[in-house]
CSV table of C-alpha atoms in Angstrom, one decimal:
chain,number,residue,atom,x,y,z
A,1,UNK,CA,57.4,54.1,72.8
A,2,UNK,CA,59.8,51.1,74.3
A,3,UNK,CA,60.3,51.7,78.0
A,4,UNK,CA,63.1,48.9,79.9
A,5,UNK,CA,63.1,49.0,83.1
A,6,UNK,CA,65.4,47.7,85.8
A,7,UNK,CA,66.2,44.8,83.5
A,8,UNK,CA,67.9,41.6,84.8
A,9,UNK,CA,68.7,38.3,83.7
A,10,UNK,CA,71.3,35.6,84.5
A,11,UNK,CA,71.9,32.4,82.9
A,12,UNK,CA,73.3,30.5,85.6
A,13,UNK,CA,76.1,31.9,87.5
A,14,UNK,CA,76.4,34.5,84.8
A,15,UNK,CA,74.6,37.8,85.5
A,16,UNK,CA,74.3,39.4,81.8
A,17,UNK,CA,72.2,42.3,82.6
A,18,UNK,CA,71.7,43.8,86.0
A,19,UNK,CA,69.3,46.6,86.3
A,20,UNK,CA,69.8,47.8,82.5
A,21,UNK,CA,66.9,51.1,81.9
A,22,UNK,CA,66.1,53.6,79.6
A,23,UNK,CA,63.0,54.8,77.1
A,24,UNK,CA,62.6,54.9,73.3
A,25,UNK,CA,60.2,58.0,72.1
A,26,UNK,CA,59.7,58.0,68.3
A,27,UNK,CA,61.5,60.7,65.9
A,28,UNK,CA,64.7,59.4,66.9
A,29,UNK,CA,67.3,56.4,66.0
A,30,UNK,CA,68.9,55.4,69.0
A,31,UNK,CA,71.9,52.6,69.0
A,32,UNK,CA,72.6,50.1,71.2
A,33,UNK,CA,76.2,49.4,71.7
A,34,UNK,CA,78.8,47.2,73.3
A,35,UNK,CA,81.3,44.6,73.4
A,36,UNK,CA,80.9,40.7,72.6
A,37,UNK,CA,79.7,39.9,76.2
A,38,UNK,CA,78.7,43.0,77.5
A,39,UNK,CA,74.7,41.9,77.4
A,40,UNK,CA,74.0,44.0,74.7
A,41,UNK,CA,72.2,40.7,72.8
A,42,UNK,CA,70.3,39.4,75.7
A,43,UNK,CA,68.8,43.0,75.9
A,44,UNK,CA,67.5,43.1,72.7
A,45,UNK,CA,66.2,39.4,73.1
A,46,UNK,CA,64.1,40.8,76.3
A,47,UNK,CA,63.0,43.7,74.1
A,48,UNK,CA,61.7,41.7,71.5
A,49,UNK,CA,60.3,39.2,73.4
A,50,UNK,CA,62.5,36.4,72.5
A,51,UNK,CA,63.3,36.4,76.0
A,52,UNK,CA,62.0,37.3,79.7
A,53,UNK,CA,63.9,39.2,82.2
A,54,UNK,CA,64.3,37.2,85.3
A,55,UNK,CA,63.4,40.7,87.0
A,56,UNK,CA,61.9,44.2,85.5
A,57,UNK,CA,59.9,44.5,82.2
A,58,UNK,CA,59.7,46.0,79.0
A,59,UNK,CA,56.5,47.7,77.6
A,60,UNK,CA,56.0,48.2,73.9
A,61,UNK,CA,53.4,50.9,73.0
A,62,UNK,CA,52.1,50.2,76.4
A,63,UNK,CA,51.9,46.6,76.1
A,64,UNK,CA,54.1,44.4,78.7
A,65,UNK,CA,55.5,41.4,76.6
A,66,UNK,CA,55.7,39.4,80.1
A,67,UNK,CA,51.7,39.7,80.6
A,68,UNK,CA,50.7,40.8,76.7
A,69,UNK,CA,53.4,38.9,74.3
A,70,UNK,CA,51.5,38.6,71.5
A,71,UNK,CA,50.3,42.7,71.7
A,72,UNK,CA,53.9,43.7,72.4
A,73,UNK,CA,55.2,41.7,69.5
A,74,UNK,CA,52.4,43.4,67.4
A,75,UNK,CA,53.8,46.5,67.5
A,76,UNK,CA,57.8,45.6,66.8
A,77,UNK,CA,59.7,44.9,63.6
A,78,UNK,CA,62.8,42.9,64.1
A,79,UNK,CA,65.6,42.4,61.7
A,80,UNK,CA,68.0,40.4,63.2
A,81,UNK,CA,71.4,39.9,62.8
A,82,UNK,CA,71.5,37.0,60.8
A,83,UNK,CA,68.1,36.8,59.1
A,84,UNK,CA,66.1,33.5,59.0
A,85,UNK,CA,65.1,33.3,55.2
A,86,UNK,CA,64.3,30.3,53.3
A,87,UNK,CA,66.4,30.3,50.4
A,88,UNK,CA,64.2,27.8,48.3
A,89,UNK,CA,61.0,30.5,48.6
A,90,UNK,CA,61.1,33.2,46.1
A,91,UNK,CA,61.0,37.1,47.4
A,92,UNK,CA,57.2,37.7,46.7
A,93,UNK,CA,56.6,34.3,48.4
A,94,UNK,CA,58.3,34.9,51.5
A,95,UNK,CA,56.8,38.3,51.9
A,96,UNK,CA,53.4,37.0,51.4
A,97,UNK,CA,54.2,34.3,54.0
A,98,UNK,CA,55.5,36.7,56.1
A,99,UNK,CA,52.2,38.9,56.0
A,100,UNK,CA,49.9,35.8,56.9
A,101,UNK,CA,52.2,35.0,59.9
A,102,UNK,CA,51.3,38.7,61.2
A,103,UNK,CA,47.8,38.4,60.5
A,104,UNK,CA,47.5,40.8,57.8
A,105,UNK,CA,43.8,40.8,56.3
A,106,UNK,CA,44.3,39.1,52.8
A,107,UNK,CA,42.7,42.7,51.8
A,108,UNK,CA,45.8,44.3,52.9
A,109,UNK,CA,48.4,42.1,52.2
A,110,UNK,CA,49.1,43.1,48.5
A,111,UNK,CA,49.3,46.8,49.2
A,112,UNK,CA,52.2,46.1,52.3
A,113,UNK,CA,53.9,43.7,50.0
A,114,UNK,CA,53.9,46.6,47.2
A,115,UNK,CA,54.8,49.0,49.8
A,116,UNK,CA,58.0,47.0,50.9
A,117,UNK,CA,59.2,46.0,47.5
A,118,UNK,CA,59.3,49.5,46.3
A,119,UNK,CA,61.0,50.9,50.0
A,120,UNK,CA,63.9,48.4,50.9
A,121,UNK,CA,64.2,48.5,46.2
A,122,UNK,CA,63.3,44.3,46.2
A,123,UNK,CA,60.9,44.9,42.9
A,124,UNK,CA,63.7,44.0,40.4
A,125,UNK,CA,64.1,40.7,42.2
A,126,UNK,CA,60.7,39.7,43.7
A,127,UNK,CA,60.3,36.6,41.6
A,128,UNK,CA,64.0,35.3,42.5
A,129,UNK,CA,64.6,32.6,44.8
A,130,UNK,CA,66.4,34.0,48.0
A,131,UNK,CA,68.7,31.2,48.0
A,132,UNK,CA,70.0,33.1,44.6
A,133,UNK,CA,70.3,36.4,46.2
A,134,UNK,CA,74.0,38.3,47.1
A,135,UNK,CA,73.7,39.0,50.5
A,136,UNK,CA,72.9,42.4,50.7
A,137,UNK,CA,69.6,41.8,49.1
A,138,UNK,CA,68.9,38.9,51.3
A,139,UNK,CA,69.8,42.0,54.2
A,140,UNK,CA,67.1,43.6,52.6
A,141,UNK,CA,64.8,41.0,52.5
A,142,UNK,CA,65.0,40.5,56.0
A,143,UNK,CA,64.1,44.5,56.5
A,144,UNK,CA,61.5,44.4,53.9
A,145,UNK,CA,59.8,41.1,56.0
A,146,UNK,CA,60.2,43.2,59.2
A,147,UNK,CA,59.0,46.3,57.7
A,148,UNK,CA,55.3,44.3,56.5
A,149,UNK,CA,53.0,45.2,59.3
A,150,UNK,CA,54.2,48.4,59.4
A,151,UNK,CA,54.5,48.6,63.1
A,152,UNK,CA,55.3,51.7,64.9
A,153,UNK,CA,58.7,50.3,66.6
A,154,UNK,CA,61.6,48.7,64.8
A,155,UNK,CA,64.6,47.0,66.0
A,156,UNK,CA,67.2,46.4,63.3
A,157,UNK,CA,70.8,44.5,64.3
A,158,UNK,CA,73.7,45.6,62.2
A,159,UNK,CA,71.1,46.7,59.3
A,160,UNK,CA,74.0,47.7,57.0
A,161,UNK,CA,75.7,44.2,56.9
A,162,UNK,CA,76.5,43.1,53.8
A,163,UNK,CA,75.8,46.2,51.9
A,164,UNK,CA,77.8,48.3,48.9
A,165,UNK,CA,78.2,51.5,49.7
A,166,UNK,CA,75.5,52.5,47.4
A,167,UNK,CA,73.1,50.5,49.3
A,168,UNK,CA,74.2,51.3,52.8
A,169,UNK,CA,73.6,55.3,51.9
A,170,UNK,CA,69.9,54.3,50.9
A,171,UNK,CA,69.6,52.4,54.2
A,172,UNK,CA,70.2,55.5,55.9
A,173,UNK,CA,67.9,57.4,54.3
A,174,UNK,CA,65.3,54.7,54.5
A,175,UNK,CA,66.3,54.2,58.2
A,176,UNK,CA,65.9,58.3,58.8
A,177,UNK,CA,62.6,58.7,56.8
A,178,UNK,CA,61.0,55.5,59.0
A,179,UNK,CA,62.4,57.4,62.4
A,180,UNK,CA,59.9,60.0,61.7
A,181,UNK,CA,56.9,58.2,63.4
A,182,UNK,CA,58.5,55.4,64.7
A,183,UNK,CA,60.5,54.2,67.7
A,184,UNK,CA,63.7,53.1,66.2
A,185,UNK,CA,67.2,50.8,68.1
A,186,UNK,CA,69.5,49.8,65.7
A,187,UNK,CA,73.1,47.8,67.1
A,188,UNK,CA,76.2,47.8,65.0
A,189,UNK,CA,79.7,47.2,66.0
A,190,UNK,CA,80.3,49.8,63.1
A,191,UNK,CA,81.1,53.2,65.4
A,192,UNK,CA,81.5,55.4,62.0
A,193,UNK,CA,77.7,53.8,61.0
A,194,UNK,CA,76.6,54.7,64.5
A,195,UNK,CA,77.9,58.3,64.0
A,196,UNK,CA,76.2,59.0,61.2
A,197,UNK,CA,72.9,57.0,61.6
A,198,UNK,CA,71.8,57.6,65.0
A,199,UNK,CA,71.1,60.8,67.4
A,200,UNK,CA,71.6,59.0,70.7
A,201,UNK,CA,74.0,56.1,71.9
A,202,UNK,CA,73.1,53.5,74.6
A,203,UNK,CA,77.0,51.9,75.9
A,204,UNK,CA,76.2,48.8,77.6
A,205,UNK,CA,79.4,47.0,79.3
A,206,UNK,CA,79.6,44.4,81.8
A,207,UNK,CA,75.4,44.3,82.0
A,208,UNK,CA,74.8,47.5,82.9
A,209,UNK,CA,74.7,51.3,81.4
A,210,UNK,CA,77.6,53.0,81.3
A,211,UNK,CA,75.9,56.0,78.9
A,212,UNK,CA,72.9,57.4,77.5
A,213,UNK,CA,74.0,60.5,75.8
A,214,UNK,CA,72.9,62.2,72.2
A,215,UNK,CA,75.8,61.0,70.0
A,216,UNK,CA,77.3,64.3,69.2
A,217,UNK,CA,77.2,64.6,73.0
A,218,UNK,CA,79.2,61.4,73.8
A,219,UNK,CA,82.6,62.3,72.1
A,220,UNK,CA,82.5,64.9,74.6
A,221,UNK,CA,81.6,63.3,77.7
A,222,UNK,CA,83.5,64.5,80.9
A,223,UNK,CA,87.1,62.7,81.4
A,224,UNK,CA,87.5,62.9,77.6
A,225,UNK,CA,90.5,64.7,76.2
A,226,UNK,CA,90.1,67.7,73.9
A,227,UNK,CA,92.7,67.7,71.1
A,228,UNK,CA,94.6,70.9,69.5
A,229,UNK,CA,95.9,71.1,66.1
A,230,UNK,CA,97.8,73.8,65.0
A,231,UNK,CA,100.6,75.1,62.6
A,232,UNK,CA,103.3,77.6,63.5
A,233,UNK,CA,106.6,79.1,61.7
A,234,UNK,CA,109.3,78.2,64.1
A,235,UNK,CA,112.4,79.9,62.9
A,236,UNK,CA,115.3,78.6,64.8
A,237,UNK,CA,115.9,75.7,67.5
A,238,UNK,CA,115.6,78.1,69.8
A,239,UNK,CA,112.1,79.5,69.0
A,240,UNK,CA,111.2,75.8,68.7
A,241,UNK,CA,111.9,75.8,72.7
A,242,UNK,CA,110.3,79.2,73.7
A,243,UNK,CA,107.1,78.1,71.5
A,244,UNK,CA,106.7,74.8,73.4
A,245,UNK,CA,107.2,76.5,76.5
A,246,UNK,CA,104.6,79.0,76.0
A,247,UNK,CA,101.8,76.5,74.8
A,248,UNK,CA,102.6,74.6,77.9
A,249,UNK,CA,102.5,77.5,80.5
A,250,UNK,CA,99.0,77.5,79.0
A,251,UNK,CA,96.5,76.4,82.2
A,252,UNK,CA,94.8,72.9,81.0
A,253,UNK,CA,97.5,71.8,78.6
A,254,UNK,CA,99.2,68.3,79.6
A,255,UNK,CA,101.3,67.8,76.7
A,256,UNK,CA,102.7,69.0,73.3
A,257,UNK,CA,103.9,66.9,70.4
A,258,UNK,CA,105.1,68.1,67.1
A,259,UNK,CA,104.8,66.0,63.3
A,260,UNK,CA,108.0,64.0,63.4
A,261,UNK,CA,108.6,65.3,59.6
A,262,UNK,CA,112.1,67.3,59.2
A,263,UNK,CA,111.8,70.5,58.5
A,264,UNK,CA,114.0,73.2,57.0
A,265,UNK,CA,114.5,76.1,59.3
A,266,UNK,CA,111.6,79.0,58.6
A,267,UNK,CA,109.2,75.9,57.7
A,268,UNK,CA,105.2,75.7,59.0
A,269,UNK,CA,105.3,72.9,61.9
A,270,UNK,CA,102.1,71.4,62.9
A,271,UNK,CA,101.8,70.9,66.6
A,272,UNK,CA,99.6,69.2,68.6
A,273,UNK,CA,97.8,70.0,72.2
A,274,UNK,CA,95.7,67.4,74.4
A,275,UNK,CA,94.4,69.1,77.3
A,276,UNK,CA,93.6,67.7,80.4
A,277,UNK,CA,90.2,66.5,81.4
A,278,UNK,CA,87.3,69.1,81.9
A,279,UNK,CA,89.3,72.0,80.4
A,280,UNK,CA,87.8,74.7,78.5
A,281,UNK,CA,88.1,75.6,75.0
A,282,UNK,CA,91.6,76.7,75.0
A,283,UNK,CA,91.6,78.1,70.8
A,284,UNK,CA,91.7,81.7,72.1
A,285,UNK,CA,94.5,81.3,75.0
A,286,UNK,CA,96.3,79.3,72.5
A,287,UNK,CA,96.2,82.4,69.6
A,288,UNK,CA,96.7,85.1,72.3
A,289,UNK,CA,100.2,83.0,73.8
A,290,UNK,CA,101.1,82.4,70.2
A,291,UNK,CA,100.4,86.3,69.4
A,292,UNK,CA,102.3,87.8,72.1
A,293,UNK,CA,105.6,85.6,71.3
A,294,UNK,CA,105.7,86.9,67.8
A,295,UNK,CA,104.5,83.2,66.4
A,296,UNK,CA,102.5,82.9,63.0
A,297,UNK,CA,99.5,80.9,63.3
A,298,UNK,CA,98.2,79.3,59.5
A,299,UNK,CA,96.2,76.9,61.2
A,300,UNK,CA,93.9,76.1,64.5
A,301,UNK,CA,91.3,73.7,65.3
A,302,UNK,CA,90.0,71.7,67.8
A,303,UNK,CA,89.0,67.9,67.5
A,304,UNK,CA,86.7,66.5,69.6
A,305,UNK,CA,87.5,62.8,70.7
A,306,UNK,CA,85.9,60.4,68.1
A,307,UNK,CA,82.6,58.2,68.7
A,308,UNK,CA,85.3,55.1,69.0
A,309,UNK,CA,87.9,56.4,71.6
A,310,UNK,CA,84.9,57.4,73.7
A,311,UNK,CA,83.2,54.1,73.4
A,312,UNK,CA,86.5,52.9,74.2
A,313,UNK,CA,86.8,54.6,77.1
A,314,UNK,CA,83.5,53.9,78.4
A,315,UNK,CA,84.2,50.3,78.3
A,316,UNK,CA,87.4,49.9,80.0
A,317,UNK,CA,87.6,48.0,83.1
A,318,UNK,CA,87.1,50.4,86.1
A,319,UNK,CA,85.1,53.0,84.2
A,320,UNK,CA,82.0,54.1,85.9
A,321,UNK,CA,80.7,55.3,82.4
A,322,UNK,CA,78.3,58.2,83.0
A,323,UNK,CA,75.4,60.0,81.6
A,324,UNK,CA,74.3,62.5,79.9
């Protein structure tokens, strides 16, 4: 369990969190996201212990890493960003080193290194020098040394960096499988990564939150547009006009745009619908109105707004963000 709360912390006249809160409960990945500047690294910094909060506190597993540090680091994995390795130390080396910095019992220290090898797939290379490594196995490296004490809370910035596509599917997998007892933050600036990673989504702008929401949640958060596609036989110009008018006598809709493709007459058009804030779901209206003026419907679904046009709007100056 992580628990932040009412974080602040300035750095001079810049205030780069103010009153930032929320709890981590294992069984679940939960990002961390914002803009360059938005206080999203001084955050983790405070969480890790790298940092104190000028106000607030952060408790890991109980343990308050203002009045505990070395408890509350006991009980976190980091992986940062860019991961300090030394490149003239082979892999088994550095692992081993790693393991006494912890305090691992030399008893105990063979069976985590074992453990990590064979997890973050390092055995084929444990006797290389890291310097000699392609960077998504340094990437690994990094996880595998944070991974050694096998402590019940990890924090893992941009843990996919660097990786093939092959290797950033078994990251996910390894990520999932290590959520199941353990509290788990990842931050990545990669919203797609985000979506598929993590259930829950922490946007951080201008130091403070602007939403805590479940992730599937947060594409649908209130001011958000809902989208329409559909396709239609439009016979003539003039059905073209009565269809457009009927979709937008429709309560909700805001505006109707059609694919700028030519068509021959008797063609299937696909249209598009963006309703206006808070509507309903408007797939049934939209069927009934294109029923009853004698329209042919192939095709109709509704898209939710993606993870990054709701990040987006989250983030824009003025936005009072929200909850959820």
């Amino acid at each position: 369990m992580v628990v932040a709360e009412h974080l602040h912390k300035s750095f001079g006249p810049v205030h780069a969190v103010r009153g930032v809160s929320f709890e981590l409960a294992p069984g679940q990945v939960a990002a961390l996201l914002g803009p360059n500047g938005a206080g999203k690294t001084t955050t983790i910094r405070m969480i890790v212990g790298f940092t104190m909060p000028d106000r607030g506190r952060v408790t890991i597993q109980g343990a308050d890493t203002a009045t505990s540090p070395a408890a509350a680091r006991r009980q976190i994995g980091y992986l940062p960003e860019s991961t300090p390795l030394y490149p003239e130390m082979r892999v088994r080396e550095y692992l081993l080193y790693r393991a006494r910095l912890y305090g691992l019992q030399r008893s105990d220290r063979g069976h985590a290194l074992s453990r990590v090898l064979e997890r973050c797939w390092l055995k084929e290379v444990a006797n290389r020098r890291i310097g000699h490594l392609s960077k998504g196995y340094k990437q690994r490296v990094g996880l595998a040394g944070a991974m050694l004490h096998n402590p019940p809370v990890l924090v893992l910035d941009e843990p996919t960096n660097g990786l093939d596509p092959t290797q950033i599917r078994e990251t996910r997998q390894l990520v999932r499988e290590l959520a199941a007892d353990r509290t788990m933050l990842v931050s990545s600036h990669i919203l797609p990564e985000v979506a598929v990673l993590c259930d829950r989504v922490i946007v951080i702008s201008g130091g403070v939150v602007r939403a805590d929401s479940p992730t599937e949640r947060l594409g649908r958060a209130p001011g958000d547009m809902n989208s329409y596609v559909l396709q239609a036989r439009v016979q003539r110009a003039a059905d073209e006009e009565r269809f457009v008018k009927s979709m937008g006598n429709l309560p909700f809709v805001q505006e109707i745009t059609r694919d700028g493709t030519r068509r021959q007459e008797g063609e299937w058009i696909e249209w598009r619908i963006l309703a206006k804030a808070g509507s309903p779901d408007l797939r049934e209206a939209i069927a009934t109105a294109a029923s009853q003026g004698g329209f042919l419907l192939r095709e109709l679904r509704g898209e939710s707004p993606s993870l990054e046009q709701a990040f987006l709007r989250l983030i824009e100056p003025g936005s009072d963000g929200g909850t959820s």
